[in-house]
């Protein structure tokens, strides 16, 4: 289990002031769950993810993965970035297998695994292309395959589909659910689309800015329903979905104050 | 809606010889400039020919192209100032090659280290920033006093001139490295050395190659200064000794030879770049 406990982050701003980017955020990510962080721009979502990934030390609080504190980046936490970070001098297969290369896996085995993963994300036959021959959505899929290659305990995704058109985005969401259902990976996913959060999350945490904090939490099962029935329409048109959509919308758009945390737990 | 559902065979099957297209580039991006350059060269030679032919400038100052060509053939046949043309050229090439090799094998690692390490940057920044704007002719006397008049002082002079651009560009290459790339590698379990080998080095490679190209150019332009030091061979020496006898046509031959070799080097570097960093500017 990944546990974030009272995590706070203060950044030094240029003019000497202090930015309170994250305020006592607590979060558990269990096996088989997708935790989605949702909130307006600047509410500390990326800050939280960077801390979990180990790119950013906390000012206060703690993060543990299966009981061990998280201090630096590592192959046990796969990261999918918003901007793709594929290496332009390597082929798609080499990019996917990069983590395996770092781990010292022999070349033949790397290649097999890369092809297997490319199949999983629907990119068979692109192993020998270079990244700049792929579309944005395809690159993002390569990024997911690369993060999965080292078999991490958890997948951290910072608005991975933010730059994609809505059609591709839907395909990618379904693909992610497939991957999740097949591999049982824990996923921490950032978005500012309410719909995406509702569709993907087994847990949705809503965050508010200045200081960045978690203001609401919802336990959902639309994603399990989709994994079982594969019927998007039924989910999107269900009254529960619309209800939750409005409720979250209200929270996101509500003027923020430093009052007690709202803990919505419809279930 | 019908657009989506219609299956029009003529749209789906590609024509026999499809028109191949690619992204509009910004800047040049491999557009053919050779014919334009060739035309420019012809125009320049033509102008030179006319100026010399109609004696607009006395031949002592500007010999015509025919005279220079004749002189070139003569030197190629009989040599000049006690050595054949090839001996002059190979002496200069040896100096430039050696200096480039030394400058690259010191400058690239040091530049990378200076981009990555506080101590390397702190220690070497001052001496490099101090010496590199100095004109080589200014420290030439010191080279002679310290290192004598043999090959060593010439090669050291050239190396010093080439070192700075190579080192500074390697540093710039490291500085231009996007942090996301490093973070991505770290979260894939890379060690520091793996980050360096797999991420930093290839990311800095385009800048390093540009630095090498500039460095070799600087090397050619320092050649004449280097061969002022009691040389008996070398294109630079040939030019200097011809100038003592006001043999302008020989000077022109020397300049032409240097230009051709410098061009060949530059072209070679471009090929190297296309081979080593084909992705440059694409992502
Ligand atoms: N390196 C930094 N230095 C100073 N302030 C920072 C830094 N990184 C983030 N911040 C500040 O912290 C706050 C939270 O930023 P963060 O990037 O976590 O937001 P976000 O929720 O990911 O927003 P978005 O949806 O736009 O990506 C912002 O106010 C931002 O200005
Ligand atoms: Mg962000």
XYZ file of C-alpha atoms in Angstrom, chain A residues 23-262:
240
model
C -1.150 21.375 2.852
C -1.333 18.202 4.988
C -2.523 15.902 2.230
C -3.256 12.318 3.252
C -3.955 9.534 0.833
C -3.917 5.737 0.699
C -3.549 3.848 -2.529
C -4.475 0.191 -2.112
C -3.871 -2.721 -4.390
C -6.194 -2.774 -7.393
C -7.292 0.813 -7.010
C -7.100 3.872 -9.200
C -6.864 7.046 -7.172
C -7.607 10.147 -9.217
C -6.631 13.617 -8.039
C -8.836 16.308 -9.493
C -8.650 20.050 -9.150
C -8.173 23.407 -10.790
C -4.827 24.498 -12.153
C -2.264 25.249 -9.459
C -3.856 23.297 -6.630
C -0.827 21.129 -6.015
C -1.643 17.976 -7.972
C 1.707 17.767 -9.720
C 3.435 18.678 -6.488
C 1.814 15.689 -4.790
C 2.722 13.380 -7.653
C 6.325 14.615 -7.770
C 6.628 13.927 -4.073
C 5.299 10.392 -4.481
C 7.616 9.817 -7.433
C 10.530 10.982 -5.279
C 11.456 13.983 -7.418
C 10.554 16.382 -4.632
C 11.253 16.076 -0.896
C 8.407 16.942 1.475
C 8.577 19.924 3.818
C 6.594 17.911 6.311
C 4.768 14.585 6.522
C 5.675 11.214 5.112
C 5.169 8.941 2.130
C 5.646 5.198 2.410
C 5.375 2.436 -0.158
C 4.673 -0.955 1.427
C 5.979 0.419 4.691
C 9.238 1.772 3.321
C 9.700 5.542 3.156
C 9.932 7.118 -0.292
C 13.041 9.254 -0.588
C 14.186 9.202 -4.174
C 12.905 8.130 -7.587
C 12.980 4.420 -8.254
C 11.822 1.713 -10.607
C 9.123 0.627 -8.137
C 7.118 3.723 -9.113
C 6.536 4.110 -12.849
C 5.820 7.657 -13.996
C 3.929 8.741 -17.108
C 4.534 12.408 -17.786
C 2.187 14.947 -19.299
C 4.757 15.880 -21.913
C 6.177 12.754 -23.444
C 9.779 12.241 -22.471
C 10.761 9.595 -24.997
C 14.371 9.646 -26.141
C 14.483 10.736 -29.786
C 17.686 8.799 -30.533
C 16.195 5.455 -29.541
C 13.633 3.360 -31.370
C 10.207 2.794 -29.848
C 11.207 -0.670 -28.592
C 14.414 0.674 -27.049
C 12.439 3.425 -25.349
C 9.992 0.931 -23.905
C 12.836 -1.269 -22.692
C 14.909 1.559 -21.215
C 14.176 0.611 -17.626
C 15.063 -3.006 -18.369
C 18.370 -1.869 -19.834
C 19.068 0.064 -16.647
C 18.290 -3.113 -14.714
C 20.799 -5.071 -16.795
C 18.313 -7.331 -18.607
C 19.949 -8.895 -21.697
C 19.052 -7.462 -25.105
C 17.043 -10.428 -26.420
C 14.841 -10.531 -23.344
C 14.378 -6.737 -23.488
C 13.201 -6.912 -27.046
C 10.668 -9.657 -26.269
C 9.281 -7.750 -23.321
C 9.075 -4.519 -25.331
C 7.107 -6.219 -28.068
C 4.806 -7.791 -25.515
C 4.135 -4.386 -23.918
C 3.663 -2.674 -27.254
C 1.034 -5.279 -27.976
C -0.636 -4.475 -24.668
C -0.966 -0.796 -25.605
C -2.024 -1.583 -29.163
C 1.170 -0.625 -30.978
C 2.245 -3.926 -32.539
C 4.486 -3.327 -35.506
C 5.852 0.014 -34.322
C 8.823 -1.419 -32.426
C 11.382 -0.126 -34.906
C 9.845 3.291 -35.552
C 11.402 6.366 -33.990
C 9.321 8.478 -31.586
C 9.003 11.400 -33.989
C 7.247 9.124 -36.455
C 4.393 8.619 -33.991
C 1.344 10.720 -33.191
C 0.848 12.314 -29.779
C -1.499 9.595 -28.592
C 0.836 6.857 -29.790
C 3.772 8.454 -27.981
C 1.743 8.619 -24.815
C 1.018 4.901 -25.197
C 4.726 4.234 -25.585
C 5.192 6.228 -22.378
C 2.717 3.959 -20.591
C 4.409 0.832 -21.946
C 7.778 2.176 -20.815
C 6.472 2.830 -17.313
C 5.018 -0.698 -17.160
C 8.200 -2.388 -18.397
C 9.970 -2.462 -15.056
C 6.840 -3.922 -13.439
C 6.449 -1.102 -10.916
C 4.280 -1.425 -7.840
C 2.378 1.708 -8.766
C 1.834 3.833 -11.846
C 1.909 7.618 -11.412
C 0.296 9.578 -14.222
C 0.311 13.380 -14.423
C -2.450 14.451 -16.816
C -1.234 11.863 -19.301
C -4.095 12.436 -21.720
C -4.368 16.187 -21.230
C -2.903 17.018 -24.618
C -4.990 14.526 -26.588
C -8.167 15.111 -28.562
C -11.353 13.817 -26.961
C -11.676 10.806 -29.259
C -8.150 9.556 -28.617
C -8.598 10.429 -25.012
C -11.561 8.088 -24.681
C -9.646 5.308 -26.385
C -6.716 5.869 -24.067
C -8.956 5.803 -20.998
C -10.382 2.467 -22.079
C -6.903 1.209 -22.829
C -5.737 2.242 -19.382
C -8.660 0.435 -17.799
C -7.770 -2.682 -19.805
C -4.179 -2.499 -18.673
C -5.304 -1.963 -15.104
C -7.797 -4.840 -15.212
C -5.173 -7.142 -16.714
C -2.191 -6.209 -14.565
C -3.933 -5.175 -11.369
C -1.575 -2.231 -10.970
C -2.228 0.527 -8.497
C -2.609 3.824 -10.301
C -2.381 7.419 -9.160
C -3.850 9.596 -11.865
C -4.069 13.371 -12.195
C -6.629 15.175 -14.287
C -8.670 18.329 -14.371
C -11.523 16.708 -16.233
C -14.346 15.765 -13.868
C -15.678 13.249 -16.346
C -12.317 11.534 -16.661
C -11.982 11.417 -12.887
C -15.406 9.827 -12.464
C -14.853 7.345 -15.243
C -11.409 6.185 -14.132
C -11.292 6.512 -10.374
C -12.039 3.917 -7.743
C -11.289 6.851 -5.462
C -11.474 10.496 -6.502
C -9.881 13.164 -4.339
C -10.809 16.746 -5.093
C -8.198 19.370 -4.360
C -8.439 23.114 -3.931
C -5.690 25.707 -4.328
C -3.909 28.158 -2.036
C -2.925 26.263 -0.048
C -3.263 23.025 -2.026
C -5.307 20.586 -0.002
C -7.652 17.659 -0.396
C -11.203 18.937 0.177
C -13.330 15.957 -0.780
C -13.073 12.228 -1.342
C -15.384 9.899 -3.264
C -15.357 6.128 -3.537
C -16.668 5.043 -6.932
C -17.113 1.880 -8.940
C -17.833 3.073 -12.477
C -14.469 1.817 -13.570
C -15.095 -1.682 -12.205
C -18.463 -1.622 -13.899
C -16.809 -0.674 -17.170
C -14.126 -3.333 -16.821
C -16.868 -5.933 -16.357
C -19.495 -4.755 -18.861
C -17.547 -2.517 -21.277
C -20.509 -0.249 -21.784
C -19.467 3.413 -21.720
C -22.882 4.715 -22.608
C -24.610 3.051 -19.671
C -22.115 4.633 -17.315
C -22.132 8.136 -18.752
C -25.938 8.239 -18.863
C -26.504 6.814 -15.401
C -28.173 9.249 -12.989
C -25.479 8.541 -10.348
C -22.827 9.747 -12.751
C -24.664 13.015 -13.445
C -25.334 13.536 -9.751
C -21.697 13.100 -8.801
C -20.609 15.254 -11.710
C -22.693 18.152 -10.390
C -21.575 17.606 -6.843
C -17.904 17.683 -7.766
C -18.452 20.635 -10.046
C -19.880 22.542 -7.117
C -16.877 21.727 -4.971
C -14.371 22.684 -7.636
C -16.062 25.977 -8.364
C -16.872 26.849 -4.786
C -14.913 29.816 -3.394
C -12.259 28.329 -1.163
C -11.761 29.038 2.470
C -9.604 27.492 5.107
C -12.531 25.807 6.822
C -12.811 22.159 7.880
C -12.402 19.630 5.105
C -15.513 18.507 3.351
